[in-house]
Amino acid sequence: MADNKDDEILGKAYDSKLMKRLLFYIRPYKKYMVLAIILNIIVAALGPLRPYLTKIAVDDYIFHKNYMGLLWIVLGLFAVLIFQSFMQYLLTYYTQYLGQRTILDLRHQLFAHTQRLAARFFDKTPIGRIVTRVTNDIESLNELFSSGIIMVFSDVFIVIWIFGFMFFLDWKLSLVALSVLPILFYGTFLFRKKVRESYRDVRFHLARLNSYMQEHVTGMSIIQIFHKQKEEYKDFSNINADHKKANIDSIFYYAVFYPGVELLSSIAIALIVWYGGGEVVQKNIQLGVLFAFIQYTEMFFRPIRDLSEKYNIMQTAMASSERIFKLLDDDTMIHNPAQPLPLTDLQGAIEFKNVTFAYNEPDYVLKNISFKIEPGQTVAIVGATGAGKTSIINILTRFYDISSGEILVDGIDIRKVDKKELRKYISIVLQDVFLFSGSIKSNISMNNPEIADEDIYRASRLVGADKFIQQLPLQYNEEVKERGATLSVGQKQLISFARALAYDPRILILDEATSSVDTDTEQLIQQAIEELLKGRTAIVIAHRLSTIQNADTIIVLHKGEIKEMGNHQELLAKRGIYYKLYQLQYKDQERIKST
Ligand code: TTP
Ligand code: MG
């Protein structure tokens, strides 16, 4: 569960450093913040007016049978209520507006940042965690911006304001009402502590539940084929039960705390009625004061109780912001040079010079790799699984930076140019095709405005994808669902070829999938590949003999090292690794084809 460590952070409810950084995001909307605070003070100030007006109604008008005056007071009360409701409406609207605007910006920034992160970051970070940052964690900040910070002001303000009214009316009665406060404070303190612990439990178990769910839904077909539903169900039940228990624990504290506060408030009112009633009988105070006190006592419990909830909001938000900032500060990036060299009109020469590379130093997956490709040539890379073929692509496109050596395009070190410039000239067809949700058209053009519809159709025709696309109900506008679940492997591959061709790249990289397709599709793909390779520099990780045979150079990779290099005939004559591979693997293919 080491992965969940981040999600367990539960620090302070207030951290001035984090808060300063958070306020930075509010700054553009400062005027809404100020407006919200002013509205808040107005709303907070209006509430305690009502009991005071009641007191005047009782003592000055009801007692003296002044019906006209009473009517005015009632109208006044009514006006205060209406005004307060209107202010409350504005307050709710603007605080929520403030919160939404702020998190909109933060979400933009977070997504943009994630887009800049390098492959290494995604190797070590579970997807679920990044999603949580952009959803849950940001949501708890929304709560902080929209209610937390501002409401804390108003709660404190209301309490002081009510106490002011109370002491102004009668200090002895005030002391009686406040006599329950020590118990309330102690209870709140205990509650906060317990809730905080159980909250951490809930979060921990929720994270477990989520990751279990994600993994098992993704791998559902494997579970079903191996008939493991029962076992998986049992595992899930346990995790689910733990989650329920954590939640019930936390509900228990709420279930005790809230009625407890109610009880205390009733006791306080009983004390007021008992003591204040005596005072009224003895004519020490007026009846209206007693009325007002009963209302004030009811009133001041709410903000005090809410403050403990605000404390939780603050604490959650601080923990969330810490996690968000940690992601924003993550600098796992492939940096561009300060002064990138221009890369105009690339011819497409590629050279690897003593390249060494590791995903995790010192586990080198490529050692001392050197080769050269002239513009327009095709190089095939062959080798056993895990030999490092895909890794060669990963470093040529700068998804990863190499440990030592040099990779040159047209004689320029790729680390000296802008990544964007470099990638503009390269198209890549990966082992597993990734389709996005959207139409087939947008999947081919990748929404590049420079690619016209005509280019899309032409590319699809050239690679032979056109035929099956024409047969779809909406043709090029057909929606790709769930990463292409409604398309076959071969069809997806053809789409990815069309995608590569539509870009008309100088350098084409092809990581051929090993997955077998039917002979018809195989032929289609074969033709598509030939079309793709025409007039470009190409690196092909090939499993198809015909692609390999036609290559200008074949590189035989073995455990990260180049063992043989040459064309098909030369390598066969050598009777080395390639020869053996050919005997084992490709001969069969040829035999099947010729029959
Ligand atoms: P690859 O370069 O992926 O090997 P390959 O492309 O030759 O294999 P295949 O034919 O099956 O596609 O991997 C070389 C080594 O690098 C291997 O030990 C796995 C490791 N590796 C990582 O650690 N992280 C990665 O992201 C990749 C792609 C590979
Ligand atoms: Mg590979």
Coordinates of C-alpha atoms and ligand atoms in Angstrom, one line a residue:
M1 CA 0.0 0.0 0.0
A2 CA 3.0 2.2 -0.3
D3 CA 1.3 3.8 -3.2
N4 CA -1.3 5.3 -1.0
K5 CA 1.2 7.1 1.2
D6 CA 0.4 10.4 -0.4
D7 CA -3.3 10.0 0.2
E8 CA -2.7 9.5 3.9
I9 CA -1.2 12.9 4.5
L10 CA -3.3 14.6 7.2
G11 CA -1.4 17.6 8.4
K12 CA -2.2 20.9 9.9
A13 CA -5.5 22.7 9.5
Y14 CA -3.5 25.8 8.6
D15 CA -0.1 26.0 7.0
S16 CA 0.9 29.6 6.2
K17 CA 3.2 28.5 3.3
L18 CA 0.5 26.5 1.6
M19 CA -2.1 29.2 2.3
K20 CA 0.1 31.8 0.7
R21 CA 0.4 29.7 -2.4
L22 CA -3.3 29.1 -2.5
L23 CA -4.2 32.7 -2.1
F24 CA -2.1 33.3 -5.2
Y25 CA -4.9 31.6 -7.2
I26 CA -7.6 33.7 -5.6
R27 CA -5.7 36.9 -6.5
P28 CA -7.3 37.4 -9.9
Y29 CA -10.7 37.2 -8.3
K30 CA -9.8 39.4 -5.3
K31 CA -12.9 41.6 -5.9
Y32 CA -15.2 38.6 -5.5
M33 CA -13.4 37.7 -2.3
V34 CA -13.8 41.1 -0.9
L35 CA -17.4 41.2 -1.9
A36 CA -18.0 37.8 -0.3
I37 CA -16.5 38.9 3.0
I38 CA -18.6 42.1 3.0
L39 CA -21.7 40.1 2.3
N40 CA -20.8 37.7 4.9
I41 CA -20.4 40.4 7.6
I42 CA -23.8 41.8 6.6
V43 CA -25.5 38.4 6.8
A44 CA -23.8 37.7 10.1
A45 CA -24.7 41.1 11.5
L46 CA -28.4 40.8 10.5
G47 CA -29.1 37.5 12.3
P48 CA -28.6 38.7 15.9
L49 CA -30.8 41.7 15.2
R50 CA -34.0 39.6 15.2
P51 CA -33.9 38.5 18.8
Y52 CA -33.3 42.1 19.8
L53 CA -36.3 43.3 17.8
T54 CA -38.4 40.5 19.5
K55 CA -37.3 41.9 22.8
I56 CA -38.4 45.4 21.9
A57 CA -41.7 44.0 20.6
V58 CA -42.4 42.2 23.9
D59 CA -41.2 44.8 26.3
D60 CA -42.2 48.1 24.6
Y61 CA -45.3 47.2 22.5
I62 CA -47.0 43.9 23.6
F63 CA -46.8 44.9 27.3
H64 CA -48.0 48.4 26.6
K65 CA -50.7 47.1 24.2
N66 CA -49.3 49.3 21.4
Y67 CA -50.7 47.4 18.4
M68 CA -49.5 50.0 15.8
G69 CA -45.9 49.8 17.2
L70 CA -46.1 46.0 17.2
L71 CA -47.2 46.0 13.6
W72 CA -44.2 48.2 12.7
I73 CA -41.8 45.9 14.6
V74 CA -43.2 42.9 12.9
L75 CA -42.8 44.6 9.5
G76 CA -39.3 45.5 10.5
L77 CA -38.6 41.9 11.4
F78 CA -40.0 40.8 8.1
A79 CA -37.9 43.4 6.2
V80 CA -34.8 42.1 8.0
L81 CA -35.6 38.6 7.1
I82 CA -36.2 39.4 3.4
F83 CA -33.0 41.5 3.2
Q84 CA -31.0 38.8 4.9
S85 CA -32.3 36.1 2.5
F86 CA -31.4 38.3 -0.4
M87 CA -27.9 38.9 1.0
Q88 CA -27.6 35.2 1.6
Y89 CA -28.4 34.5 -2.0
L90 CA -25.7 36.9 -3.2
L91 CA -23.3 35.5 -0.7
T92 CA -23.9 31.8 -1.8
Y93 CA -23.7 32.8 -5.5
Y94 CA -20.5 34.8 -5.2
T95 CA -18.6 32.4 -2.9
Q96 CA -19.4 29.5 -5.2
Y97 CA -18.4 31.6 -8.2
L98 CA -15.1 32.4 -6.5
G99 CA -14.5 28.8 -5.8
Q100 CA -15.4 27.5 -9.3
R101 CA -13.3 30.2 -11.0
T102 CA -10.3 29.4 -8.8
I103 CA -10.4 25.7 -9.3
L104 CA -11.0 26.1 -13.0
D105 CA -7.6 27.8 -13.2
L106 CA -5.9 25.3 -11.0
R107 CA -7.3 22.4 -13.0
H108 CA -6.1 24.0 -16.2
Q109 CA -2.7 24.4 -14.8
L110 CA -2.6 20.9 -13.4
F111 CA -3.5 19.3 -16.7
A112 CA -1.1 21.5 -18.7
H113 CA 1.6 20.5 -16.2
T114 CA 0.8 16.8 -16.5
Q115 CA 1.1 17.1 -20.3
R116 CA 4.6 18.4 -19.9
L117 CA 5.7 15.5 -17.7
A118 CA 8.1 12.9 -19.2
A119 CA 7.4 9.2 -19.7
R120 CA 9.5 8.5 -16.6
F121 CA 6.9 10.2 -14.4
F122 CA 4.1 8.1 -15.8
D123 CA 6.2 5.0 -15.3
K124 CA 6.3 5.5 -11.5
T125 CA 2.9 7.2 -11.0
P126 CA -0.4 5.2 -11.0
I127 CA -3.0 6.8 -13.3
G128 CA -5.6 6.7 -10.5
R129 CA -3.4 9.0 -8.4
I130 CA -3.2 11.7 -11.1
V131 CA -6.9 11.5 -11.6
T132 CA -7.5 11.9 -7.9
R133 CA -5.4 15.1 -7.9
V134 CA -7.4 16.6 -10.7
T135 CA -10.8 15.6 -9.3
N136 CA -11.1 15.0 -5.5
D137 CA -8.2 17.1 -4.3
I138 CA -9.2 20.0 -6.4
E139 CA -12.8 19.6 -5.2
S140 CA -11.7 19.9 -1.6
L141 CA -10.0 23.1 -2.5
N142 CA -13.2 24.3 -4.0
E143 CA -14.8 23.8 -0.6
L144 CA -12.1 25.7 1.0
F145 CA -12.4 28.7 -1.4
S146 CA -16.1 28.7 -1.5
S147 CA -17.0 28.2 2.1
G148 CA -14.1 27.3 4.3
I149 CA -12.0 30.5 4.5
I150 CA -14.9 33.0 4.3
M151 CA -17.3 31.2 6.6
V152 CA -14.7 30.9 9.3
F153 CA -14.6 34.7 9.3
S154 CA -18.4 34.9 9.6
D155 CA -18.7 32.2 12.3
V156 CA -16.2 34.0 14.5
F157 CA -17.9 37.3 13.7
I158 CA -21.4 36.0 14.6
V159 CA -20.3 34.5 17.9
I160 CA -18.6 37.8 19.0
W161 CA -21.6 39.8 17.7
I162 CA -24.1 37.6 19.6
F163 CA -22.1 37.7 22.8
G164 CA -22.0 41.5 22.4
F165 CA -25.8 41.7 22.3
M166 CA -26.1 39.3 25.2
F167 CA -23.8 41.2 27.5
F168 CA -25.4 44.5 26.4
L169 CA -28.8 43.1 27.5
D170 CA -27.8 41.4 30.8
W171 CA -24.4 40.2 31.9
K172 CA -25.6 37.8 34.6
L173 CA -27.9 36.0 32.3
S174 CA -25.1 35.9 29.7
L175 CA -22.8 34.1 32.2
V176 CA -25.6 31.6 32.9
A177 CA -26.0 30.9 29.2
L178 CA -22.3 30.6 28.6
S179 CA -21.8 28.3 31.6
V180 CA -22.1 25.2 29.3
L181 CA -19.4 26.4 27.0
P182 CA -16.4 24.6 28.7
I183 CA -18.3 21.3 28.2
L184 CA -19.0 22.2 24.6
F185 CA -15.4 23.2 23.9
Y186 CA -14.1 20.0 25.4
G187 CA -16.6 17.9 23.5
T188 CA -15.7 19.6 20.3
F189 CA -12.0 19.0 20.9
L190 CA -12.6 15.3 21.5
F191 CA -14.9 15.1 18.4
R192 CA -12.4 16.8 16.2
K193 CA -9.6 14.5 17.2
K194 CA -11.7 11.3 16.7
V195 CA -13.2 12.4 13.4
R196 CA -9.7 13.3 12.1
E197 CA -8.4 9.8 12.8
S198 CA -11.5 8.1 11.3
Y199 CA -11.4 10.4 8.3
R200 CA -7.9 9.2 7.6
D201 CA -9.1 5.6 7.9
V202 CA -11.9 6.3 5.5
R203 CA -9.6 7.8 2.9
F204 CA -7.1 5.0 3.2
H205 CA -9.8 2.4 2.6
L206 CA -11.4 4.3 -0.2
A207 CA -8.1 4.5 -2.0
R208 CA -7.8 0.7 -1.6
L209 CA -11.3 0.2 -2.9
N210 CA -10.7 2.5 -5.9
S211 CA -7.5 0.9 -7.0
Y212 CA -8.9 -2.6 -6.6
M213 CA -11.9 -1.7 -8.6
Q214 CA -9.9 -0.1 -11.3
E215 CA -7.5 -3.0 -11.7
H216 CA -10.2 -5.6 -11.7
V217 CA -12.6 -3.9 -14.1
T218 CA -9.7 -3.5 -16.5
G219 CA -8.8 -7.1 -16.2
M220 CA -12.3 -8.4 -16.1
S221 CA -12.0 -10.8 -19.1
I222 CA -9.0 -12.4 -17.5
I223 CA -10.9 -12.9 -14.3
Q224 CA -13.8 -14.4 -16.2
I225 CA -11.7 -16.7 -18.4
F226 CA -9.8 -18.1 -15.3
H227 CA -13.1 -18.3 -13.5
K228 CA -11.8 -16.3 -10.5
Q229 CA -15.0 -14.4 -9.8
K230 CA -15.6 -16.0 -6.5
E231 CA -12.1 -15.4 -5.1
E232 CA -12.0 -11.8 -6.4
Y233 CA -15.4 -11.3 -5.0
K234 CA -14.2 -12.4 -1.6
D235 CA -11.2 -10.1 -1.7
F236 CA -13.4 -7.3 -2.7
S237 CA -15.9 -8.0 0.1
N238 CA -13.2 -7.7 2.6
I239 CA -12.0 -4.4 1.3
N240 CA -15.5 -3.2 1.1
A241 CA -16.3 -4.3 4.6
D242 CA -13.2 -2.5 5.9
H243 CA -14.4 0.6 4.1
K244 CA -17.8 0.3 5.6
K245 CA -16.4 -0.1 9.1
A246 CA -14.2 3.0 8.7
N247 CA -17.2 5.0 7.6
I248 CA -19.4 3.7 10.4
D249 CA -16.8 4.6 12.9
S250 CA -16.8 8.1 11.6
I251 CA -20.6 8.3 11.5
F252 CA -20.7 7.1 15.1
Y253 CA -18.7 10.2 16.2
Y254 CA -21.1 12.5 14.3
A255 CA -24.1 10.6 15.7
V256 CA -22.9 11.3 19.2
F257 CA -21.6 14.8 18.7
Y258 CA -24.6 16.4 17.0
P259 CA -27.3 15.3 19.5
G260 CA -24.8 16.0 22.2
V261 CA -24.6 19.6 21.1
E262 CA -28.4 19.7 20.9
L263 CA -28.6 18.4 24.4
L264 CA -26.2 21.1 25.7
S265 CA -28.1 23.8 23.9
S266 CA -31.3 22.5 25.6
I267 CA -29.6 22.5 29.0
A268 CA -28.4 26.1 28.4
I269 CA -31.9 27.1 27.5
A270 CA -33.4 25.3 30.5
L271 CA -30.9 27.2 32.7
I272 CA -31.9 30.5 31.1
V273 CA -35.6 29.8 31.6
W274 CA -35.0 28.7 35.2
Y275 CA -32.7 31.5 36.2
G276 CA -34.1 34.2 33.9
G277 CA -37.7 33.2 34.7
G278 CA -36.9 33.8 38.4
E279 CA -35.4 37.2 37.5
V280 CA -38.5 38.1 35.5
V281 CA -40.8 37.1 38.4
Q282 CA -38.7 39.2 40.7
K283 CA -38.9 42.0 38.2
N284 CA -35.1 42.2 37.9
I285 CA -35.3 41.9 34.1
Q286 CA -38.0 42.4 31.5
L287 CA -39.8 39.4 29.9
G288 CA -38.5 40.4 26.4
V289 CA -34.9 40.0 27.6
L290 CA -35.7 36.4 28.5
F291 CA -37.2 35.9 25.0
A292 CA -34.1 37.4 23.4
F293 CA -31.8 35.2 25.5
I294 CA -33.5 32.0 24.5
Q295 CA -33.0 32.9 20.9
Y296 CA -29.4 34.0 21.3
T297 CA -28.6 30.8 23.1
E298 CA -30.0 28.8 20.3
M299 CA -28.1 30.9 17.8
F300 CA -24.6 30.8 19.2
F301 CA -24.4 27.0 19.3
R302 CA -24.5 26.6 15.5
P303 CA -21.4 28.6 14.6
I304 CA -19.4 27.0 17.4
R305 CA -20.5 23.6 16.2
D306 CA -19.8 24.5 12.6
L307 CA -16.3 25.8 13.4
S308 CA -15.2 22.2 14.1
E309 CA -16.6 21.2 10.7
K310 CA -14.7 24.1 9.1
Y311 CA -11.6 22.8 10.8
N312 CA -12.1 19.5 8.9
I313 CA -12.5 21.4 5.7
M314 CA -9.4 23.3 6.3
Q315 CA -7.4 20.3 7.2
T316 CA -8.6 18.3 4.1
A317 CA -7.9 21.2 1.9
M318 CA -4.4 21.7 3.3
A319 CA -3.6 18.1 2.7
S320 CA -5.1 18.2 -0.8
S321 CA -3.2 21.4 -1.7
E322 CA 0.0 19.8 -0.4
R323 CA -0.5 16.9 -2.8
I324 CA -1.5 19.1 -5.7
F325 CA 1.5 21.3 -5.2
K326 CA 3.7 18.3 -5.0
L327 CA 2.4 17.3 -8.5
L328 CA 2.8 20.8 -9.8
D329 CA 6.4 20.9 -8.5
D330 CA 7.3 17.6 -10.1
D331 CA 10.0 18.3 -12.5
T332 CA 10.3 15.0 -14.2
M333 CA 10.6 16.5 -17.7
I334 CA 12.6 16.4 -20.8
H335 CA 13.9 19.9 -20.9
N336 CA 14.4 21.9 -24.0
P337 CA 17.8 23.7 -24.4
A338 CA 17.9 27.4 -23.5
Q339 CA 18.8 28.2 -27.1
P340 CA 17.5 25.5 -29.3
L341 CA 19.2 25.0 -32.7
P342 CA 16.8 25.4 -35.6
L343 CA 15.7 22.2 -37.4
T344 CA 14.4 23.4 -40.7
D345 CA 13.8 21.2 -43.7
L346 CA 15.0 18.0 -42.2
Q347 CA 16.4 15.5 -44.7
G348 CA 16.0 12.6 -42.3
A349 CA 19.5 11.3 -41.7
I350 CA 19.7 9.5 -38.3
E351 CA 22.9 8.5 -36.4
F352 CA 23.3 6.8 -33.1
K353 CA 26.8 7.2 -31.6
N354 CA 27.7 4.9 -28.7
V355 CA 24.3 5.3 -27.1
T356 CA 23.8 3.8 -23.7
F357 CA 20.4 4.0 -22.0
A358 CA 18.6 2.8 -18.9
Y359 CA 15.1 3.2 -17.6
N360 CA 16.5 2.8 -14.1
E361 CA 20.2 3.3 -13.8
P362 CA 22.3 1.1 -13.8
D363 CA 20.0 -1.5 -15.5
Y364 CA 21.1 -0.6 -19.0
V365 CA 18.7 -1.8 -21.6
L366 CA 20.8 -0.4 -24.5
K367 CA 24.5 -0.6 -24.6
N368 CA 26.9 1.1 -26.9
I369 CA 24.5 1.3 -29.8
S370 CA 25.9 2.9 -33.0
F371 CA 24.4 2.9 -36.5
K372 CA 23.6 5.3 -39.3
I373 CA 20.6 5.7 -41.6
E374 CA 20.8 7.8 -44.7
P375 CA 17.8 9.9 -45.7
G376 CA 15.1 7.8 -47.3
Q377 CA 16.5 4.5 -46.1
T378 CA 14.7 1.8 -44.2
V379 CA 16.3 0.2 -41.3
A380 CA 14.7 -2.9 -39.7
I381 CA 15.4 -3.9 -36.2
V382 CA 15.0 -7.5 -35.2
G383 CA 15.6 -9.3 -32.0
A384 CA 14.0 -11.3 -29.3
T385 CA 11.4 -9.9 -27.0
G386 CA 12.9 -7.6 -24.4
A387 CA 16.0 -7.0 -26.6
G388 CA 15.4 -3.2 -26.5
K389 CA 13.8 -2.5 -29.9
T390 CA 11.0 -0.3 -28.5
S391 CA 13.5 1.4 -26.3
I392 CA 15.4 2.6 -29.4
I393 CA 12.3 4.4 -30.5
N394 CA 11.7 5.8 -27.0
I395 CA 15.0 7.6 -27.0
L396 CA 14.9 8.7 -30.7
T397 CA 11.7 10.5 -30.0
R398 CA 13.0 11.9 -26.7
F399 CA 10.4 10.2 -24.5
Y400 CA 13.5 9.4 -22.5
D401 CA 16.9 10.9 -22.4
I402 CA 20.0 8.7 -22.9
S403 CA 22.7 8.1 -20.3
S404 CA 25.6 8.6 -22.7
G405 CA 26.5 8.9 -26.3
E406 CA 24.7 11.0 -29.0
I407 CA 21.7 10.7 -31.2
L408 CA 21.9 12.9 -34.3
V409 CA 19.4 13.9 -36.9
D410 CA 20.9 15.6 -39.9
G411 CA 24.0 15.8 -37.9
I412 CA 22.4 17.7 -35.0
D413 CA 22.3 16.3 -31.5
I414 CA 18.6 15.9 -30.7
R415 CA 19.1 17.4 -27.2
K416 CA 20.1 20.6 -28.8
V417 CA 16.8 21.2 -30.6
D418 CA 13.3 21.9 -29.4
K419 CA 11.4 18.6 -28.7
K420 CA 8.4 20.0 -30.5
E421 CA 10.5 20.7 -33.6
L422 CA 12.0 17.3 -33.6
R423 CA 8.7 15.5 -33.2
K424 CA 7.1 17.5 -35.9
Y425 CA 9.2 15.5 -38.4
I426 CA 8.5 12.1 -36.8
S427 CA 5.5 9.9 -37.1
I428 CA 5.2 6.8 -35.0
V429 CA 3.0 3.7 -35.2
L430 CA 3.2 2.0 -31.9
Q431 CA 2.9 -1.6 -30.9
D432 CA -0.4 -1.1 -29.2
V433 CA -2.6 1.3 -31.1
F434 CA -4.1 4.0 -28.9
L435 CA -7.4 5.5 -30.1
F436 CA -9.0 8.5 -28.3
S437 CA -12.7 9.0 -27.9
G438 CA -14.0 11.0 -30.9
S439 CA -14.6 10.3 -34.5
I440 CA -12.4 8.2 -36.8
K441 CA -11.6 11.4 -38.6
S442 CA -10.3 13.1 -35.5
N443 CA -8.3 10.0 -34.6
I444 CA -6.5 10.2 -37.9
S445 CA -5.9 13.9 -38.0
M446 CA -5.4 14.1 -34.2
N447 CA -7.4 17.4 -34.6
N448 CA -4.5 19.1 -36.4
P449 CA -6.1 22.0 -38.3
E450 CA -3.3 21.7 -40.9
I451 CA -4.6 18.4 -42.0
A452 CA -7.5 18.8 -44.3
D453 CA -10.3 16.3 -44.8
E454 CA -8.8 15.5 -48.2
D455 CA -5.5 14.5 -46.6
I456 CA -7.4 12.2 -44.2
Y457 CA -9.2 10.4 -47.1
R458 CA -6.1 10.2 -49.2
A459 CA -4.0 8.7 -46.3
S460 CA -6.8 6.2 -45.5
R461 CA -7.0 5.2 -49.2
L462 CA -3.3 4.7 -49.5
V463 CA -3.0 2.5 -46.4
G464 CA -6.2 0.6 -47.4
A465 CA -8.2 1.7 -44.3
D466 CA -10.7 3.4 -46.6
K467 CA -12.5 0.2 -47.4
F468 CA -13.7 -0.8 -44.0
I469 CA -14.3 2.8 -42.9
Q470 CA -16.7 3.3 -45.8
Q471 CA -18.7 0.4 -44.5
L472 CA -19.3 1.9 -41.1
P473 CA -22.7 3.6 -40.7
L474 CA -21.3 7.1 -40.2
Q475 CA -18.1 6.3 -42.1
Y476 CA -15.4 8.8 -41.1
N477 CA -17.6 10.4 -38.5
E478 CA -18.2 7.1 -36.7
E479 CA -17.5 7.5 -33.0
V480 CA -14.6 5.5 -31.6
K481 CA -15.9 4.1 -28.3
E482 CA -13.8 3.1 -25.3
R483 CA -10.4 3.3 -27.0
G484 CA -11.7 1.4 -30.0
A485 CA -13.5 -1.5 -28.4
T486 CA -15.8 -1.8 -31.5
L487 CA -12.9 -2.1 -33.9
S488 CA -10.7 -5.1 -34.6
V489 CA -7.0 -5.1 -34.0
G490 CA -6.3 -5.0 -37.7
Q491 CA -8.7 -2.1 -38.2
K492 CA -7.1 -0.2 -35.4
Q493 CA -3.7 -0.8 -36.9
L494 CA -4.9 0.5 -40.3
I495 CA -6.2 3.7 -38.6
S496 CA -2.9 4.2 -36.9
F497 CA -1.2 3.9 -40.3
A498 CA -3.5 6.4 -41.8
R499 CA -2.7 8.7 -38.8
A500 CA 1.0 8.4 -39.5
L501 CA 0.7 9.0 -43.2
A502 CA -1.7 12.0 -42.9
Y503 CA 1.2 13.8 -41.2
D504 CA 3.5 13.1 -44.1
P505 CA 6.5 12.8 -41.8
R506 CA 10.2 12.8 -42.8
I507 CA 10.9 10.1 -40.4
L508 CA 8.6 7.2 -39.8
I509 CA 8.9 4.8 -37.0
L510 CA 7.0 1.6 -37.0
D511 CA 6.8 -0.7 -34.0
E512 CA 5.0 -3.6 -35.6
A513 CA 2.5 -5.5 -33.5
T514 CA 3.2 -9.2 -33.3
S515 CA -0.5 -9.9 -33.1
S516 CA -1.6 -12.1 -36.0
V517 CA -4.3 -11.0 -38.3
D518 CA -6.1 -12.9 -41.0
T519 CA -4.4 -13.2 -44.4
D520 CA -6.5 -10.6 -46.1
T521 CA -5.8 -8.0 -43.4
E522 CA -2.2 -9.1 -43.4
Q523 CA -1.9 -8.3 -47.1
L524 CA -3.6 -5.0 -46.6
I525 CA -1.2 -4.1 -43.8
Q526 CA 1.7 -5.2 -45.9
Q527 CA 0.7 -2.9 -48.7
A528 CA 0.0 -0.2 -46.2
I529 CA 3.5 -0.5 -44.8
E530 CA 5.1 -0.3 -48.3
E531 CA 3.1 2.9 -48.9
L532 CA 4.2 4.3 -45.6
L533 CA 7.9 3.7 -46.2
K534 CA 8.0 5.3 -49.6
G535 CA 10.4 8.3 -49.7
R536 CA 11.0 8.5 -46.0
T537 CA 13.6 7.6 -43.5
A538 CA 12.1 4.7 -41.6
I539 CA 12.9 2.6 -38.6
V540 CA 10.8 -0.5 -38.6
I541 CA 10.7 -3.0 -35.8
A542 CA 9.6 -5.8 -38.0
H543 CA 8.1 -9.2 -37.6
R544 CA 7.1 -9.6 -41.2
L545 CA 9.7 -11.1 -43.3
S546 CA 8.8 -9.1 -46.4
T547 CA 9.3 -5.9 -44.6
I548 CA 12.7 -7.1 -43.3
Q549 CA 13.9 -8.4 -46.6
N550 CA 13.3 -5.2 -48.3
A551 CA 15.1 -3.1 -45.7
D552 CA 18.3 -1.4 -46.6
T553 CA 19.9 -2.4 -43.3
I554 CA 18.9 -4.9 -40.7
I555 CA 20.0 -4.5 -37.1
V556 CA 20.1 -7.5 -35.0
L557 CA 19.6 -6.6 -31.4
H558 CA 20.4 -9.0 -28.6
K559 CA 20.1 -8.0 -24.9
G560 CA 20.6 -4.3 -25.7
E561 CA 23.6 -4.7 -27.9
I562 CA 23.9 -4.7 -31.7
K563 CA 25.2 -8.1 -32.6
E564 CA 24.9 -8.0 -36.4
M565 CA 24.2 -5.4 -39.0
G566 CA 23.8 -5.7 -42.8
N567 CA 21.2 -6.5 -45.4
H568 CA 19.2 -9.7 -45.7
Q569 CA 21.6 -11.6 -48.0
E570 CA 24.7 -10.4 -46.1
L571 CA 23.3 -11.5 -42.8
L572 CA 22.2 -14.9 -44.1
A573 CA 25.6 -15.5 -45.5
K574 CA 27.0 -14.8 -42.0
R575 CA 25.2 -17.7 -40.5
G576 CA 24.9 -16.0 -37.2
I577 CA 22.0 -14.9 -35.0
Y578 CA 19.9 -13.6 -37.9
Y579 CA 20.4 -16.8 -39.8
K580 CA 19.1 -18.8 -36.8
L581 CA 16.2 -16.4 -36.3
Y582 CA 15.4 -16.8 -40.0
Q583 CA 15.5 -20.5 -39.8
L584 CA 13.3 -20.6 -36.7
Q585 CA 10.8 -17.9 -37.4
Y586 CA 10.7 -16.5 -40.8
K587 CA 11.2 -19.7 -42.8
D588 CA 7.8 -20.8 -41.6
Q589 CA 6.1 -17.7 -42.6
E590 CA 7.5 -18.0 -46.1
R591 CA 6.4 -21.6 -46.4
I592 CA 2.9 -20.7 -45.3
K593 CA 2.8 -17.9 -47.8
S594 CA 4.0 -19.9 -50.7
T595 CA 1.5 -22.6 -50.1
Ligands
TTP1 P1 11.9 -3.2 -25.0 O1 12.7 -2.1 -25.6 O2 10.4 -2.9 -24.8 O3 12.0 -4.6 -25.7 P2 11.5 -5.0 -27.2 O4 10.7 -3.9 -27.8 O5 12.7 -5.4 -27.9 O6 10.5 -6.2 -26.9 P3 9.2 -6.7 -27.6 O7 9.6 -7.4 -28.9 O8 8.6 -7.6 -26.7 O9 8.4 -5.5 -27.9 O10 12.4 -3.5 -23.5 C1 13.8 -3.7 -23.2 C2 13.9 -3.7 -21.7 O11 13.5 -2.5 -21.1 C3 13.0 -4.8 -21.1 O12 13.8 -5.5 -20.1 C4 11.9 -4.1 -20.4 C5 12.5 -2.7 -20.2 N1 11.6 -1.6 -20.3 C6 11.3 -0.8 -19.2 O13 11.8 -1.0 -18.1 N2 10.4 0.3 -19.3 C7 9.8 0.5 -20.5 O14 9.0 1.5 -20.5 C8 10.0 -0.3 -21.6 C9 9.4 -0.1 -22.9 C10 10.9 -1.4 -21.5
MG2 MG 8.7 -3.6 -28.2

